[in-house]
Amino acid sequence: ETLANRAGGHGHRFELEDQDGDGLAGVGENDRKALVTGLTLHQKGRLLLDGGDFADALGVMELAEEAFAVADPALTANLDNVPILHLDAAWAQFREFRRVTSDQRNQQTSAAETAETLAA
């Protein structure tokens, strides 16, 4: 949010551009803040996902989705970032589910081996 709130002057200001590098005209300040926040959180979520922190990645991506939801739907309808965010969130959820399932299987195997040892 701090980055999204920065205006010109001494701080940095994120400028929104289309894929051709042209600035987006007519984007209000609140929409700009929502989009920058969503983009920033999505990127943070992707870094967490790449680092294997699937649960935290999913949480950050949910925040990114909330940020995008604040912007005018007419703007977000034309962005490819939102569907890509949804794909990344689905992947994070899948990977977290697999990790948890694998951990549970390992615990069950360990418990079964312990019970077998005690029974012998």
PDB file of C-alpha atoms in Angstrom:
ATOM      1  CA  GLU A   1       0.000   0.000   0.000  1.00  0.00           C
ATOM      2  CA  THR A   2       2.864   2.349   0.777  1.00  0.00           C
ATOM      3  CA  LEU A   3       4.254   1.887  -2.713  1.00  0.00           C
ATOM      4  CA  ALA A   4       0.838   2.345  -4.268  1.00  0.00           C
ATOM      5  CA  ASN A   5       0.279   5.577  -2.326  1.00  0.00           C
ATOM      6  CA  ARG A   6       3.482   7.252  -3.391  1.00  0.00           C
ATOM      7  CA  ALA A   7       2.984  10.164  -5.713  1.00  0.00           C
ATOM      8  CA  GLY A   8       5.571  11.947  -7.825  1.00  0.00           C
ATOM      9  CA  GLY A   9       8.260  14.003  -6.188  1.00  0.00           C
ATOM     10  CA  HIS A  10      10.813  12.344  -3.948  1.00  0.00           C
ATOM     11  CA  GLY A  11       9.367   8.813  -4.018  1.00  0.00           C
ATOM     12  CA  HIS A  12       8.920   6.382  -6.814  1.00  0.00           C
ATOM     13  CA  ARG A  13       5.678   6.142  -8.685  1.00  0.00           C
ATOM     14  CA  PHE A  14       4.563   3.032 -10.480  1.00  0.00           C
ATOM     15  CA  GLU A  15       3.201   3.824 -13.889  1.00  0.00           C
ATOM     16  CA  LEU A  16       0.725   1.458 -15.472  1.00  0.00           C
ATOM     17  CA  GLU A  17       1.388   0.546 -19.096  1.00  0.00           C
ATOM     18  CA  ASP A  18      -0.162  -1.745 -21.640  1.00  0.00           C
ATOM     19  CA  GLN A  19       1.865  -4.475 -23.322  1.00  0.00           C
ATOM     20  CA  ASP A  20       3.072  -2.012 -25.940  1.00  0.00           C
ATOM     21  CA  GLY A  21       4.577   0.210 -23.232  1.00  0.00           C
ATOM     22  CA  ASP A  22       1.971   2.936 -23.644  1.00  0.00           C
ATOM     23  CA  GLY A  23       0.709   4.526 -20.443  1.00  0.00           C
ATOM     24  CA  LEU A  24      -2.879   3.803 -19.445  1.00  0.00           C
ATOM     25  CA  ALA A  25      -4.874   6.991 -19.761  1.00  0.00           C
ATOM     26  CA  GLY A  26      -7.910   7.842 -17.692  1.00  0.00           C
ATOM     27  CA  VAL A  27      -7.116   5.588 -14.745  1.00  0.00           C
ATOM     28  CA  GLY A  28      -8.251   7.222 -11.518  1.00  0.00           C
ATOM     29  CA  GLU A  29      -5.963   7.391  -8.502  1.00  0.00           C
ATOM     30  CA  ASN A  30      -7.940   4.799  -6.491  1.00  0.00           C
ATOM     31  CA  ASP A  31      -7.964   2.397  -9.438  1.00  0.00           C
ATOM     32  CA  ARG A  32      -4.240   2.939  -9.957  1.00  0.00           C
ATOM     33  CA  LYS A  33      -3.555   2.168  -6.286  1.00  0.00           C
ATOM     34  CA  ALA A  34      -5.711  -0.966  -6.419  1.00  0.00           C
ATOM     35  CA  LEU A  35      -3.993  -2.222  -9.582  1.00  0.00           C
ATOM     36  CA  VAL A  36      -0.480  -1.497  -8.309  1.00  0.00           C
ATOM     37  CA  THR A  37      -1.272  -3.175  -4.993  1.00  0.00           C
ATOM     38  CA  GLY A  38      -2.727  -6.209  -6.773  1.00  0.00           C
ATOM     39  CA  LEU A  39       0.238  -6.489  -9.116  1.00  0.00           C
ATOM     40  CA  THR A  40       2.731  -6.111  -6.271  1.00  0.00           C
ATOM     41  CA  LEU A  41       1.008  -8.699  -4.092  1.00  0.00           C
ATOM     42  CA  HIS A  42       0.722 -11.104  -7.020  1.00  0.00           C
ATOM     43  CA  GLN A  43       4.454 -10.817  -7.625  1.00  0.00           C
ATOM     44  CA  LYS A  44       5.165 -11.401  -3.915  1.00  0.00           C
ATOM     45  CA  GLY A  45       2.908 -14.469  -4.034  1.00  0.00           C
ATOM     46  CA  ARG A  46       4.769 -15.817  -7.055  1.00  0.00           C
ATOM     47  CA  LEU A  47       8.082 -15.416  -5.229  1.00  0.00           C
ATOM     48  CA  LEU A  48       6.682 -17.349  -2.262  1.00  0.00           C
ATOM     49  CA  LEU A  49       5.321 -20.003  -4.619  1.00  0.00           C
ATOM     50  CA  ASP A  50       8.698 -20.341  -6.337  1.00  0.00           C
ATOM     51  CA  GLY A  51      10.293 -20.686  -2.888  1.00  0.00           C
ATOM     52  CA  GLY A  52       7.994 -23.572  -1.987  1.00  0.00           C
ATOM     53  CA  ASP A  53       5.961 -21.656   0.615  1.00  0.00           C
ATOM     54  CA  PHE A  54       2.640 -22.660  -0.887  1.00  0.00           C
ATOM     55  CA  ALA A  55       0.317 -21.754   2.019  1.00  0.00           C
ATOM     56  CA  ASP A  56       1.731 -18.230   2.380  1.00  0.00           C
ATOM     57  CA  ALA A  57       1.757 -17.792  -1.400  1.00  0.00           C
ATOM     58  CA  LEU A  58      -1.929 -18.645  -1.493  1.00  0.00           C
ATOM     59  CA  GLY A  59      -2.675 -16.149   1.285  1.00  0.00           C
ATOM     60  CA  VAL A  60      -0.809 -13.341  -0.473  1.00  0.00           C
ATOM     61  CA  MET A  61      -2.507 -14.166  -3.768  1.00  0.00           C
ATOM     62  CA  GLU A  62      -5.903 -13.942  -2.064  1.00  0.00           C
ATOM     63  CA  LEU A  63      -4.931 -10.436  -0.921  1.00  0.00           C
ATOM     64  CA  ALA A  64      -3.929  -9.602  -4.508  1.00  0.00           C
ATOM     65  CA  GLU A  65      -7.341 -10.754  -5.718  1.00  0.00           C
ATOM     66  CA  GLU A  66      -9.006  -8.525  -3.116  1.00  0.00           C
ATOM     67  CA  ALA A  67      -6.903  -5.579  -4.285  1.00  0.00           C
ATOM     68  CA  PHE A  68      -7.865  -6.150  -7.921  1.00  0.00           C
ATOM     69  CA  ALA A  69     -11.524  -6.355  -6.865  1.00  0.00           C
ATOM     70  CA  VAL A  70     -11.341  -2.772  -5.580  1.00  0.00           C
ATOM     71  CA  ALA A  71     -10.500  -1.462  -9.066  1.00  0.00           C
ATOM     72  CA  ASP A  72     -13.150  -0.682 -11.640  1.00  0.00           C
ATOM     73  CA  PRO A  73     -14.270  -3.992 -13.202  1.00  0.00           C
ATOM     74  CA  ALA A  74     -14.060  -2.354 -16.630  1.00  0.00           C
ATOM     75  CA  LEU A  75     -10.289  -2.055 -16.089  1.00  0.00           C
ATOM     76  CA  THR A  76      -9.668  -5.510 -14.656  1.00  0.00           C
ATOM     77  CA  ALA A  77     -11.794  -7.183 -17.347  1.00  0.00           C
ATOM     78  CA  ASN A  78      -9.140  -6.222 -19.899  1.00  0.00           C
ATOM     79  CA  LEU A  79      -6.130  -7.319 -17.836  1.00  0.00           C
ATOM     80  CA  ASP A  80      -4.496 -10.682 -18.304  1.00  0.00           C
ATOM     81  CA  ASN A  81      -2.959 -10.357 -14.826  1.00  0.00           C
ATOM     82  CA  VAL A  82      -6.147 -11.371 -13.002  1.00  0.00           C
ATOM     83  CA  PRO A  83      -6.620 -14.727 -14.815  1.00  0.00           C
ATOM     84  CA  ILE A  84      -2.898 -15.433 -14.413  1.00  0.00           C
ATOM     85  CA  LEU A  85      -3.286 -14.700 -10.690  1.00  0.00           C
ATOM     86  CA  HIS A  86      -6.124 -17.240 -10.558  1.00  0.00           C
ATOM     87  CA  LEU A  87      -3.945 -19.854 -12.269  1.00  0.00           C
ATOM     88  CA  ASP A  88      -1.072 -19.181  -9.865  1.00  0.00           C
ATOM     89  CA  ALA A  89      -3.440 -19.407  -6.874  1.00  0.00           C
ATOM     90  CA  ALA A  90      -4.849 -22.705  -8.141  1.00  0.00           C
ATOM     91  CA  TRP A  91      -1.311 -24.055  -8.547  1.00  0.00           C
ATOM     92  CA  ALA A  92      -0.384 -22.922  -5.015  1.00  0.00           C
ATOM     93  CA  GLN A  93      -3.495 -24.601  -3.640  1.00  0.00           C
ATOM     94  CA  PHE A  94      -2.724 -27.819  -5.521  1.00  0.00           C
ATOM     95  CA  ARG A  95       0.896 -27.868  -4.345  1.00  0.00           C
ATOM     96  CA  GLU A  96      -0.102 -27.159  -0.727  1.00  0.00           C
ATOM     97  CA  PHE A  97      -2.698 -29.951  -0.843  1.00  0.00           C
ATOM     98  CA  ARG A  98      -0.095 -32.371  -2.206  1.00  0.00           C
ATOM     99  CA  ARG A  99       2.402 -31.334   0.490  1.00  0.00           C
ATOM    100  CA  VAL A 100      -0.128 -31.819   3.280  1.00  0.00           C
ATOM    101  CA  THR A 101      -1.306 -35.134   1.840  1.00  0.00           C
ATOM    102  CA  SER A 102       2.293 -36.341   1.539  1.00  0.00           C
ATOM    103  CA  ASP A 103       3.031 -35.317   5.145  1.00  0.00           C
ATOM    104  CA  GLN A 104      -0.066 -37.184   6.330  1.00  0.00           C
ATOM    105  CA  ARG A 105       0.954 -40.319   4.416  1.00  0.00           C
ATOM    106  CA  ASN A 106       4.424 -40.150   5.955  1.00  0.00           C
ATOM    107  CA  GLN A 107       2.942 -39.820   9.453  1.00  0.00           C
ATOM    108  CA  GLN A 108       0.596 -42.759   8.855  1.00  0.00           C
ATOM    109  CA  THR A 109       3.457 -44.902   7.555  1.00  0.00           C
ATOM    110  CA  SER A 110       5.593 -43.984  10.557  1.00  0.00           C
ATOM    111  CA  ALA A 111       2.744 -44.799  12.952  1.00  0.00           C
ATOM    112  CA  ALA A 112       2.154 -48.145  11.242  1.00  0.00           C
ATOM    113  CA  GLU A 113       5.870 -49.021  11.417  1.00  0.00           C
ATOM    114  CA  THR A 114       5.939 -48.104  15.103  1.00  0.00           C
ATOM    115  CA  ALA A 115       2.864 -50.230  15.813  1.00  0.00           C
ATOM    116  CA  GLU A 116       4.408 -53.128  13.873  1.00  0.00           C
ATOM    117  CA  THR A 117       7.629 -52.867  15.851  1.00  0.00           C
ATOM    118  CA  LEU A 118       5.748 -52.817  19.156  1.00  0.00           C
ATOM    119  CA  ALA A 119       3.650 -55.828  18.134  1.00  0.00           C
ATOM    120  CA  ALA A 120       6.719 -57.904  17.213  1.00  0.00           C
TER     121      ALA A 120
END
